[in-house]
Amino acid sequence: MFKSFTGQGGRDEYKNVLNKYHYFFDEDFINKLKNISWKYDDSSRENFYIRGYLIGQWYSYHTKDFLDDLTLLEIQPAINNKGKLISLREAQKTNQISFNNELNREIHKYLDEYYNPKATEFYTILNTLSINLGFNDFIEVADNLRRYKIDNLISEYDRFLEYSDSFFTEEVLKNCSKGHFNLNSIDKLDSFTVERTVSDMNFLIDRMKWSTKGIQVAWVNSRNKTGNSFCVPLKIPGEVTLVSDNKQGFQTQRHLYHEFGHGFHFNNVDEGLVYAFRRMGDHAVAEAFSALNESLLFNKHWLKSRGYNSDIAKEAYKYRVYLIRKYWAKLKTEVEFHRTLKFADNGYYTRALLEDDMSLYNLLTLDDEISAAWQLRGWLLHAQLEELIIRKYDENWFEKEETGSYIKQLFAYGYKYNADEISELLGGDLLNNKALMHQFNQHS
């Protein structure tokens, strides 16, 4: 992943790795994996996680060429924009910033002729593979491997959308345009720099007493990536690379807070855990910890202690609400497409972001891992965790070493427990939107 981002990786590198271990992906082996059932003892849990990982790689083994082809279709300059050829990703960004009807038509033409047919072929293969596993579709596979119902997750957020409609219309919508949230209102409030962010994280590390040996930041800028930050845990714990751009502004600071949250989590996992519990499991757990770190940007007490304008808190939370609604639309779109294998403007982005003509955006947000589900579950778990931490240690929790010790105990579990089980460890029920609603009431 890191080599791909920095341009060091070759087109067939991942495919070659999969081919090297091809014996994991033959039909007999996969059929044996299907018979591994979920149990709560550690040995069965470990086997179940390995089962899920290998089935995921089996999908990759059969679809990697299609993913590579789709990536090329996204990054090659092939769309006419006033006489200049630009890529689909660049066109998407241009349309978000300044909607252009002529460019709109060019994008639709490219999608209809090249991208959509290849994407439909790709998702048809995912569906065929799922049927071969004995499921009706890819969503059923995801439910089985991840041990939660995606439809139930969507229902929890259906209620959040209705609950936040007024706030979104009155407070958030004025910052939105064509699938894009304008961060200028936040950037005008204060100075957001990489140096300041690193200072903030050093302050937090000093108070929390978390292990950070082995965490490093790689500053990378990429023209073709839709996002400029991610975390590469090369060794858990002990070698974690946080990739980010080094631009100024709130977005870079938010990304860095988020990635440091991943770094703190991965680098404080119990090194005695088996490999599967350090690597394989519910990514919502990792997203919850990164969201906790990121949420400091809408904690007025943190902002005041670090010398920021406290008005940032409400503006930053507006962006969180925007992202929640956008990811709800992403998940709804993906679920429908996996079940119908038809590209259509189903209105989910228009419903979530309350803007017309969102079809261009949603066609480019599909992914084969349904990653929106673990991000949405991560926000549910984060809201529960933050509520508990504030109740135990108050709003200034970030200044207290005992808070760091408590969170470190949760870090130590790695991926052993999924987000629902962590919720129960916190004393709550299975993941629901109660704490998320409470968080919304506190910040809206």
Short mmCIF file of C-alpha atoms in Angstrom, two decimals:
data_model
loop_
_atom_site.label_atom_id
_atom_site.label_comp_id
_atom_site.label_asym_id
_atom_site.label_seq_id
_atom_site.Cartn_x
_atom_site.Cartn_y
_atom_site.Cartn_z
CA MET A 1 0.00 0.00 0.00
CA PHE A 2 2.79 2.40 0.91
CA LYS A 3 4.82 1.53 -2.19
CA SER A 4 1.78 2.00 -4.38
CA PHE A 5 1.13 5.44 -2.92
CA THR A 6 4.71 6.60 -3.36
CA GLY A 7 4.92 5.24 -6.90
CA GLN A 8 7.40 2.47 -6.05
CA GLY A 9 4.96 -0.39 -6.61
CA GLY A 10 4.40 -2.04 -9.98
CA ARG A 11 1.07 -2.83 -11.60
CA ASP A 12 1.32 -6.58 -10.97
CA GLU A 13 3.10 -6.53 -7.60
CA TYR A 14 0.08 -7.45 -5.45
CA LYS A 15 -1.11 -9.90 -8.08
CA ASN A 16 2.29 -11.62 -8.00
CA VAL A 17 2.05 -12.02 -4.23
CA LEU A 18 -1.40 -13.60 -4.58
CA ASN A 19 -0.12 -15.92 -7.32
CA LYS A 20 2.76 -16.99 -5.08
CA TYR A 21 0.22 -18.31 -2.56
CA HIS A 22 -2.27 -19.57 -5.13
CA TYR A 23 -2.80 -22.84 -3.24
CA PHE A 24 -4.87 -20.89 -0.68
CA PHE A 25 -7.37 -19.98 -3.37
CA ASP A 26 -8.36 -23.26 -5.04
CA GLU A 27 -11.95 -24.44 -4.75
CA ASP A 28 -11.28 -27.31 -2.33
CA PHE A 29 -9.48 -25.06 0.14
CA ILE A 30 -12.15 -22.35 0.01
CA ASN A 31 -14.87 -24.97 0.56
CA LYS A 32 -13.04 -26.13 3.70
CA LEU A 33 -12.89 -22.55 4.95
CA LYS A 34 -16.67 -22.22 4.53
CA ASN A 35 -17.18 -24.88 7.21
CA ILE A 36 -15.37 -22.90 9.94
CA SER A 37 -18.08 -21.49 12.22
CA TRP A 38 -18.02 -18.73 14.80
CA LYS A 39 -17.40 -19.65 18.44
CA TYR A 40 -16.34 -17.52 21.39
CA ASP A 41 -13.22 -19.42 22.48
CA ASP A 42 -9.91 -17.89 21.37
CA SER A 43 -8.86 -20.74 19.09
CA SER A 44 -12.14 -20.73 17.14
CA ARG A 45 -12.13 -16.94 17.03
CA GLU A 46 -8.62 -16.96 15.57
CA ASN A 47 -9.61 -19.51 12.91
CA PHE A 48 -12.70 -17.51 12.03
CA TYR A 49 -10.64 -14.35 11.53
CA ILE A 50 -8.15 -16.20 9.34
CA ARG A 51 -11.08 -17.66 7.41
CA GLY A 52 -12.44 -14.17 6.75
CA TYR A 53 -9.06 -12.83 5.70
CA LEU A 54 -8.36 -15.67 3.26
CA ILE A 55 -11.83 -15.47 1.73
CA GLY A 56 -11.23 -11.75 1.24
CA GLN A 57 -7.93 -12.50 -0.50
CA TRP A 58 -9.70 -15.13 -2.60
CA TYR A 59 -11.95 -12.37 -3.93
CA SER A 60 -8.85 -10.25 -4.64
CA TYR A 61 -7.16 -13.17 -6.40
CA HIS A 62 -10.04 -13.39 -8.87
CA THR A 63 -10.66 -9.65 -9.33
CA LYS A 64 -7.28 -7.91 -9.09
CA ASP A 65 -7.01 -7.36 -12.84
CA PHE A 66 -10.42 -5.70 -12.88
CA LEU A 67 -9.48 -3.41 -9.99
CA ASP A 68 -6.29 -2.43 -11.80
CA ASP A 69 -8.27 -1.70 -14.96
CA LEU A 70 -10.74 0.45 -13.02
CA THR A 71 -7.91 2.37 -11.39
CA LEU A 72 -6.38 3.07 -14.79
CA LEU A 73 -9.74 4.28 -16.07
CA GLU A 74 -9.89 6.68 -13.12
CA ILE A 75 -6.38 8.15 -13.45
CA GLN A 76 -5.71 8.25 -17.20
CA PRO A 77 -6.21 11.68 -18.87
CA ALA A 78 -9.15 10.97 -21.19
CA ILE A 79 -11.88 13.53 -20.46
CA ASN A 80 -12.02 16.75 -22.44
CA ASN A 81 -12.17 19.83 -20.21
CA LYS A 82 -12.03 22.95 -22.38
CA GLY A 83 -9.51 21.38 -24.75
CA LYS A 84 -7.36 19.79 -22.03
CA LEU A 85 -7.52 16.08 -21.22
CA ILE A 86 -7.96 15.33 -17.52
CA SER A 87 -8.55 12.14 -15.54
CA LEU A 88 -11.86 11.01 -14.09
CA ARG A 89 -10.62 11.74 -10.56
CA GLU A 90 -9.54 15.23 -11.58
CA ALA A 91 -12.86 15.78 -13.36
CA GLN A 92 -14.75 14.70 -10.27
CA LYS A 93 -12.84 17.21 -8.13
CA THR A 94 -13.35 19.95 -10.70
CA ASN A 95 -17.09 19.30 -10.73
CA GLN A 96 -17.24 19.46 -6.96
CA ILE A 97 -15.55 22.86 -6.92
CA SER A 98 -17.27 24.43 -9.91
CA PHE A 99 -20.13 22.51 -11.51
CA ASN A 100 -19.82 22.67 -15.28
CA ASN A 101 -22.58 21.32 -17.53
CA GLU A 102 -20.26 20.72 -20.48
CA LEU A 103 -17.79 18.84 -18.30
CA ASN A 104 -20.76 17.02 -16.77
CA ARG A 105 -21.69 15.68 -20.21
CA GLU A 106 -18.10 14.63 -20.93
CA ILE A 107 -17.91 12.73 -17.64
CA HIS A 108 -21.21 10.95 -18.30
CA LYS A 109 -20.01 9.98 -21.77
CA TYR A 110 -16.78 8.53 -20.38
CA LEU A 111 -18.65 6.70 -17.62
CA ASP A 112 -21.19 5.20 -20.02
CA GLU A 113 -18.64 4.13 -22.64
CA TYR A 114 -15.72 2.95 -20.52
CA TYR A 115 -16.02 3.01 -16.74
CA ASN A 116 -19.50 1.67 -16.02
CA PRO A 117 -19.24 -1.43 -18.26
CA LYS A 118 -15.96 -2.43 -16.61
CA ALA A 119 -17.32 -1.70 -13.12
CA THR A 120 -20.47 -3.73 -13.83
CA GLU A 121 -18.31 -6.62 -15.02
CA PHE A 122 -16.23 -6.38 -11.84
CA TYR A 123 -19.22 -6.41 -9.50
CA THR A 124 -20.85 -9.21 -11.48
CA ILE A 125 -17.79 -11.34 -10.75
CA LEU A 126 -18.03 -10.43 -7.04
CA ASN A 127 -21.65 -11.57 -7.12
CA THR A 128 -20.78 -14.82 -8.91
CA LEU A 129 -18.05 -15.60 -6.40
CA SER A 130 -20.51 -14.95 -3.57
CA ILE A 131 -23.05 -17.36 -5.05
CA ASN A 132 -20.27 -19.96 -5.37
CA LEU A 133 -19.69 -19.57 -1.63
CA GLY A 134 -23.36 -20.37 -1.03
CA PHE A 135 -24.65 -16.83 -0.44
CA ASN A 136 -27.18 -14.76 -2.37
CA ASP A 137 -24.89 -11.79 -2.87
CA PHE A 138 -21.77 -9.99 -1.63
CA ILE A 139 -23.69 -8.24 1.18
CA GLU A 140 -24.59 -11.61 2.72
CA VAL A 141 -20.91 -12.58 2.62
CA ALA A 142 -19.96 -9.35 4.38
CA ASP A 143 -22.62 -9.93 7.06
CA ASN A 144 -21.29 -13.43 7.66
CA LEU A 145 -17.60 -12.56 7.79
CA ARG A 146 -18.04 -9.43 9.90
CA ARG A 147 -20.74 -10.80 12.21
CA TYR A 148 -23.18 -7.90 11.92
CA LYS A 149 -26.08 -6.97 9.66
CA ILE A 150 -25.37 -4.10 7.29
CA ASP A 151 -29.12 -3.45 6.95
CA ASN A 152 -29.35 -2.95 10.74
CA LEU A 153 -26.47 -0.48 10.56
CA ILE A 154 -28.25 1.48 7.84
CA SER A 155 -31.39 1.58 10.00
CA GLU A 156 -29.48 3.11 12.92
CA TYR A 157 -28.31 5.90 10.63
CA ASP A 158 -31.71 6.33 8.95
CA ARG A 159 -32.90 7.75 12.27
CA PHE A 160 -29.80 9.94 12.61
CA LEU A 161 -30.47 11.47 9.19
CA GLU A 162 -34.01 12.41 10.16
CA TYR A 163 -32.80 13.73 13.52
CA SER A 164 -30.09 15.91 11.95
CA ASP A 165 -32.08 17.22 8.96
CA SER A 166 -32.88 20.62 10.49
CA PHE A 167 -29.33 21.21 11.69
CA PHE A 168 -27.97 20.15 8.32
CA THR A 169 -30.34 22.47 6.45
CA GLU A 170 -29.76 25.48 8.70
CA GLU A 171 -26.09 25.10 9.64
CA VAL A 172 -24.26 22.72 7.30
CA LEU A 173 -25.79 23.07 3.86
CA LYS A 174 -24.45 26.58 3.33
CA ASN A 175 -20.95 25.07 3.33
CA CYS A 176 -21.80 22.39 0.75
CA SER A 177 -21.71 22.38 -3.02
CA LYS A 178 -22.01 19.38 -5.36
CA GLY A 179 -20.69 16.69 -3.04
CA HIS A 180 -18.06 18.97 -1.51
CA PHE A 181 -17.80 20.60 1.92
CA ASN A 182 -16.10 23.98 1.76
CA LEU A 183 -13.62 24.19 4.64
CA ASN A 184 -12.87 27.90 4.18
CA SER A 185 -15.13 28.80 7.09
CA ILE A 186 -12.91 26.73 9.40
CA ASP A 187 -9.60 27.77 7.84
CA LYS A 188 -10.49 31.44 8.42
CA LEU A 189 -10.91 30.90 12.15
CA ASP A 190 -7.30 30.00 12.95
CA SER A 191 -3.95 28.85 11.64
CA PHE A 192 -3.68 25.11 10.99
CA THR A 193 -0.13 23.92 10.35
CA VAL A 194 1.73 20.64 10.35
CA GLU A 195 4.07 21.97 13.02
CA ARG A 196 1.16 22.85 15.27
CA THR A 197 -0.39 19.42 14.76
CA VAL A 198 2.82 17.62 15.69
CA SER A 199 3.08 19.82 18.80
CA ASP A 200 -0.51 18.88 19.72
CA MET A 201 0.22 15.18 19.37
CA ASN A 202 3.39 15.47 21.45
CA PHE A 203 1.34 17.17 24.16
CA LEU A 204 -1.21 14.34 24.06
CA ILE A 205 1.50 11.67 24.13
CA ASP A 206 3.10 13.31 27.15
CA ARG A 207 -0.20 13.32 29.06
CA MET A 208 -1.46 9.88 27.98
CA LYS A 209 1.89 8.07 28.34
CA TRP A 210 1.24 5.93 25.28
CA SER A 211 4.05 4.05 23.56
CA THR A 212 5.03 5.80 20.32
CA LYS A 213 8.39 4.18 19.57
CA GLY A 214 8.22 3.02 15.98
CA ILE A 215 5.65 5.54 14.76
CA GLN A 216 6.85 7.69 11.88
CA VAL A 217 5.22 10.14 9.47
CA ALA A 218 5.85 9.99 5.73
CA TRP A 219 5.09 13.26 3.96
CA VAL A 220 3.72 12.48 0.53
CA ASN A 221 1.76 14.44 -2.04
CA SER A 222 -0.05 12.56 -4.81
CA ARG A 223 -1.92 14.02 -7.77
CA ASN A 224 -4.04 10.98 -8.44
CA LYS A 225 -5.05 9.89 -4.96
CA THR A 226 -8.53 10.96 -3.81
CA GLY A 227 -7.29 11.15 -0.24
CA ASN A 228 -3.84 12.11 1.00
CA SER A 229 -3.58 10.23 4.26
CA PHE A 230 -3.59 6.66 5.52
CA CYS A 231 -1.85 4.44 8.05
CA VAL A 232 0.47 1.54 7.18
CA PRO A 233 1.01 -0.71 10.23
CA LEU A 234 4.03 -2.65 8.95
CA LYS A 235 4.48 -4.25 12.38
CA ILE A 236 1.87 -4.26 15.16
CA PRO A 237 3.14 -3.01 17.52
CA GLY A 238 6.48 -1.37 16.73
CA GLU A 239 6.54 -0.09 13.13
CA VAL A 240 3.67 2.13 12.04
CA THR A 241 3.93 4.62 9.18
CA LEU A 242 1.46 7.49 8.96
CA VAL A 243 1.20 8.85 5.43
CA SER A 244 -0.01 12.41 5.01
CA ASP A 245 0.50 15.44 2.84
CA ASN A 246 2.31 18.40 4.40
CA LYS A 247 -0.01 21.17 3.30
CA GLN A 248 -1.38 23.79 5.65
CA GLY A 249 -5.05 23.99 6.60
CA PHE A 250 -7.72 22.28 8.66
CA GLN A 251 -8.10 19.26 6.38
CA THR A 252 -4.46 18.25 6.72
CA GLN A 253 -4.66 18.75 10.48
CA ARG A 254 -7.82 16.63 10.68
CA HIS A 255 -6.18 13.89 8.63
CA LEU A 256 -3.09 13.90 10.84
CA TYR A 257 -5.13 13.75 14.06
CA HIS A 258 -7.00 10.81 12.50
CA GLU A 259 -3.87 8.92 11.43
CA PHE A 260 -2.15 9.52 14.76
CA GLY A 261 -5.21 7.91 16.35
CA HIS A 262 -4.50 4.80 14.29
CA GLY A 263 -0.83 5.00 15.22
CA PHE A 264 -1.53 5.21 18.95
CA HIS A 265 -3.89 2.24 18.69
CA PHE A 266 -1.66 -0.06 16.63
CA ASN A 267 1.49 0.79 18.54
CA ASN A 268 -0.06 -0.06 21.90
CA VAL A 269 -1.56 -3.42 20.96
CA ASP A 270 -0.47 -6.28 23.23
CA GLU A 271 2.47 -7.82 21.38
CA GLY A 272 1.61 -11.18 22.94
CA LEU A 273 -1.62 -11.45 20.94
CA VAL A 274 -1.71 -13.98 18.12
CA TYR A 275 -1.23 -12.57 14.62
CA ALA A 276 -4.94 -12.73 13.74
CA PHE A 277 -5.90 -10.60 16.76
CA ARG A 278 -3.27 -8.00 15.91
CA ARG A 279 -4.17 -7.81 12.21
CA MET A 280 -7.54 -9.33 11.33
CA GLY A 281 -10.93 -8.30 12.59
CA ASP A 282 -13.43 -5.46 12.66
CA HIS A 283 -11.84 -2.31 11.23
CA ALA A 284 -14.58 -0.28 12.96
CA VAL A 285 -12.56 -0.65 16.16
CA ALA A 286 -9.55 1.07 14.61
CA GLU A 287 -11.81 3.76 13.13
CA ALA A 288 -13.34 4.43 16.54
CA PHE A 289 -9.94 5.17 18.08
CA SER A 290 -8.91 7.43 15.21
CA ALA A 291 -12.29 9.21 15.48
CA LEU A 292 -11.69 9.77 19.20
CA ASN A 293 -8.40 11.48 18.43
CA GLU A 294 -9.93 13.46 15.57
CA SER A 295 -12.85 14.59 17.76
CA LEU A 296 -10.46 16.70 19.83
CA LEU A 297 -10.97 19.25 17.06
CA PHE A 298 -14.56 19.73 18.19
CA ASN A 299 -13.73 19.62 21.91
CA LYS A 300 -13.79 23.23 23.16
CA HIS A 301 -11.68 22.34 26.20
CA TRP A 302 -8.93 20.88 24.01
CA LEU A 303 -9.03 23.84 21.64
CA LYS A 304 -8.76 26.30 24.53
CA SER A 305 -5.89 24.41 26.18
CA ARG A 306 -3.97 24.32 22.90
CA GLY A 307 -4.57 27.99 22.10
CA TYR A 308 -7.10 27.59 19.27
CA ASN A 309 -10.24 29.61 18.59
CA SER A 310 -13.03 27.73 20.41
CA ASP A 311 -15.46 28.54 17.56
CA ILE A 312 -13.66 25.80 15.60
CA ALA A 313 -15.55 23.20 17.64
CA LYS A 314 -18.97 23.77 16.09
CA GLU A 315 -17.59 24.22 12.58
CA ALA A 316 -15.55 21.01 12.86
CA TYR A 317 -18.59 19.12 14.12
CA LYS A 318 -20.61 20.37 11.15
CA TYR A 319 -18.06 18.61 8.97
CA ARG A 320 -18.45 15.39 10.98
CA VAL A 321 -22.22 15.51 10.44
CA TYR A 322 -21.65 16.07 6.73
CA LEU A 323 -19.31 13.06 6.56
CA ILE A 324 -21.71 10.83 8.48
CA ARG A 325 -24.54 11.62 6.09
CA LYS A 326 -22.28 11.21 3.06
CA TYR A 327 -21.07 7.78 4.21
CA TRP A 328 -24.67 6.72 4.85
CA ALA A 329 -25.40 7.54 1.19
CA LYS A 330 -22.25 5.69 0.10
CA LEU A 331 -23.27 2.56 1.99
CA LYS A 332 -26.86 2.66 0.74
CA THR A 333 -25.61 3.07 -2.83
CA GLU A 334 -23.17 0.16 -2.52
CA VAL A 335 -25.70 -2.19 -0.96
CA GLU A 336 -28.23 -1.52 -3.70
CA PHE A 337 -25.65 -1.92 -6.44
CA HIS A 338 -24.34 -5.20 -5.05
CA ARG A 339 -27.92 -6.51 -4.93
CA THR A 340 -29.07 -5.27 -8.33
CA LEU A 341 -25.83 -4.87 -10.34
CA LYS A 342 -27.34 -1.76 -11.94
CA PHE A 343 -25.93 1.75 -11.97
CA ALA A 344 -28.69 4.20 -11.14
CA ASP A 345 -29.12 7.57 -9.52
CA ASN A 346 -31.05 6.18 -6.58
CA GLY A 347 -31.30 9.53 -4.79
CA TYR A 348 -29.37 8.54 -1.66
CA TYR A 349 -26.73 11.25 -2.04
CA THR A 350 -29.43 13.79 -2.82
CA ARG A 351 -31.28 12.67 0.33
CA ALA A 352 -28.19 12.81 2.53
CA LEU A 353 -26.65 16.04 1.25
CA LEU A 354 -29.92 17.73 0.24
CA GLU A 355 -28.53 18.73 -3.14
CA ASP A 356 -29.75 17.89 -6.63
CA ASP A 357 -27.83 16.03 -9.34
CA MET A 358 -25.48 13.94 -7.19
CA SER A 359 -25.30 11.03 -9.66
CA LEU A 360 -21.78 11.86 -10.86
CA TYR A 361 -20.46 11.62 -7.34
CA ASN A 362 -22.00 8.32 -6.26
CA LEU A 363 -20.85 6.38 -9.32
CA LEU A 364 -17.24 6.94 -8.24
CA THR A 365 -17.59 5.98 -4.58
CA LEU A 366 -18.24 2.25 -4.85
CA ASP A 367 -15.62 -0.03 -3.34
CA ASP A 368 -15.34 -3.78 -3.11
CA GLU A 369 -14.83 -3.89 0.67
CA ILE A 370 -17.92 -1.89 1.69
CA SER A 371 -15.57 0.21 3.82
CA ALA A 372 -18.33 2.73 4.59
CA ALA A 373 -19.83 0.14 6.94
CA TRP A 374 -16.82 -0.04 9.23
CA GLN A 375 -16.43 3.77 9.16
CA LEU A 376 -20.07 4.22 10.21
CA ARG A 377 -19.72 1.56 12.91
CA GLY A 378 -16.54 3.29 14.02
CA TRP A 379 -18.44 6.54 14.58
CA LEU A 380 -21.09 4.69 16.63
CA LEU A 381 -18.42 3.11 18.84
CA HIS A 382 -16.48 6.36 19.12
CA ALA A 383 -19.58 8.18 20.39
CA GLN A 384 -20.05 5.52 23.08
CA LEU A 385 -16.37 5.60 24.04
CA GLU A 386 -16.23 9.39 24.21
CA GLU A 387 -19.39 9.54 26.30
CA LEU A 388 -17.91 7.06 28.79
CA ILE A 389 -14.54 8.81 28.95
CA ILE A 390 -16.12 12.20 29.60
CA ARG A 391 -18.33 10.69 32.29
CA LYS A 392 -15.30 9.10 33.99
CA TYR A 393 -12.67 11.79 33.46
CA ASP A 394 -14.64 14.94 32.37
CA GLU A 395 -14.15 17.10 29.26
CA ASN A 396 -10.46 17.59 30.04
CA TRP A 397 -9.80 13.85 29.80
CA PHE A 398 -6.84 14.48 27.50
CA GLU A 399 -4.84 15.99 30.37
CA LYS A 400 -5.04 12.97 32.68
CA GLU A 401 -2.67 10.04 32.73
CA GLU A 402 -5.39 7.76 34.12
CA THR A 403 -7.41 8.39 30.96
CA GLY A 404 -4.42 7.28 28.93
CA SER A 405 -4.13 4.11 30.99
CA TYR A 406 -7.81 3.31 30.49
CA ILE A 407 -7.70 3.84 26.74
CA LYS A 408 -4.45 1.88 26.51
CA GLN A 409 -6.23 -1.15 27.99
CA LEU A 410 -8.64 -0.95 25.06
CA PHE A 411 -5.78 -0.42 22.57
CA ALA A 412 -4.17 -3.59 23.90
CA TYR A 413 -7.01 -5.80 22.60
CA GLY A 414 -6.04 -5.02 19.01
CA TYR A 415 -8.68 -6.56 16.75
CA LYS A 416 -9.54 -9.42 19.10
CA TYR A 417 -13.04 -8.07 19.77
CA ASN A 418 -15.35 -6.48 17.25
CA ALA A 419 -17.05 -3.12 17.78
CA ASP A 420 -20.17 -4.68 19.33
CA GLU A 421 -18.04 -6.59 21.84
CA ILE A 422 -16.04 -3.47 22.69
CA SER A 423 -19.35 -1.68 23.21
CA GLU A 424 -20.33 -4.37 25.70
CA LEU A 425 -16.94 -4.08 27.43
CA LEU A 426 -17.71 -0.38 27.85
CA GLY A 427 -20.93 -1.36 29.62
CA GLY A 428 -23.28 -0.62 26.73
CA ASP A 429 -25.50 -2.61 24.41
CA LEU A 430 -24.71 -3.75 20.90
CA LEU A 431 -23.84 -0.77 18.73
CA ASN A 432 -26.72 1.68 18.37
CA ASN A 433 -27.16 5.39 17.75
CA LYS A 434 -28.03 6.51 21.31
CA ALA A 435 -24.57 7.90 22.12
CA LEU A 436 -24.29 9.35 18.61
CA MET A 437 -27.56 11.23 19.16
CA HIS A 438 -26.29 12.47 22.52
CA GLN A 439 -23.05 13.63 20.94
CA PHE A 440 -25.06 15.45 18.27
CA ASN A 441 -27.14 17.22 20.94
CA GLN A 442 -23.96 18.32 22.72
CA HIS A 443 -22.36 19.86 19.64
CA SER A 444 -25.19 21.01 17.38
#
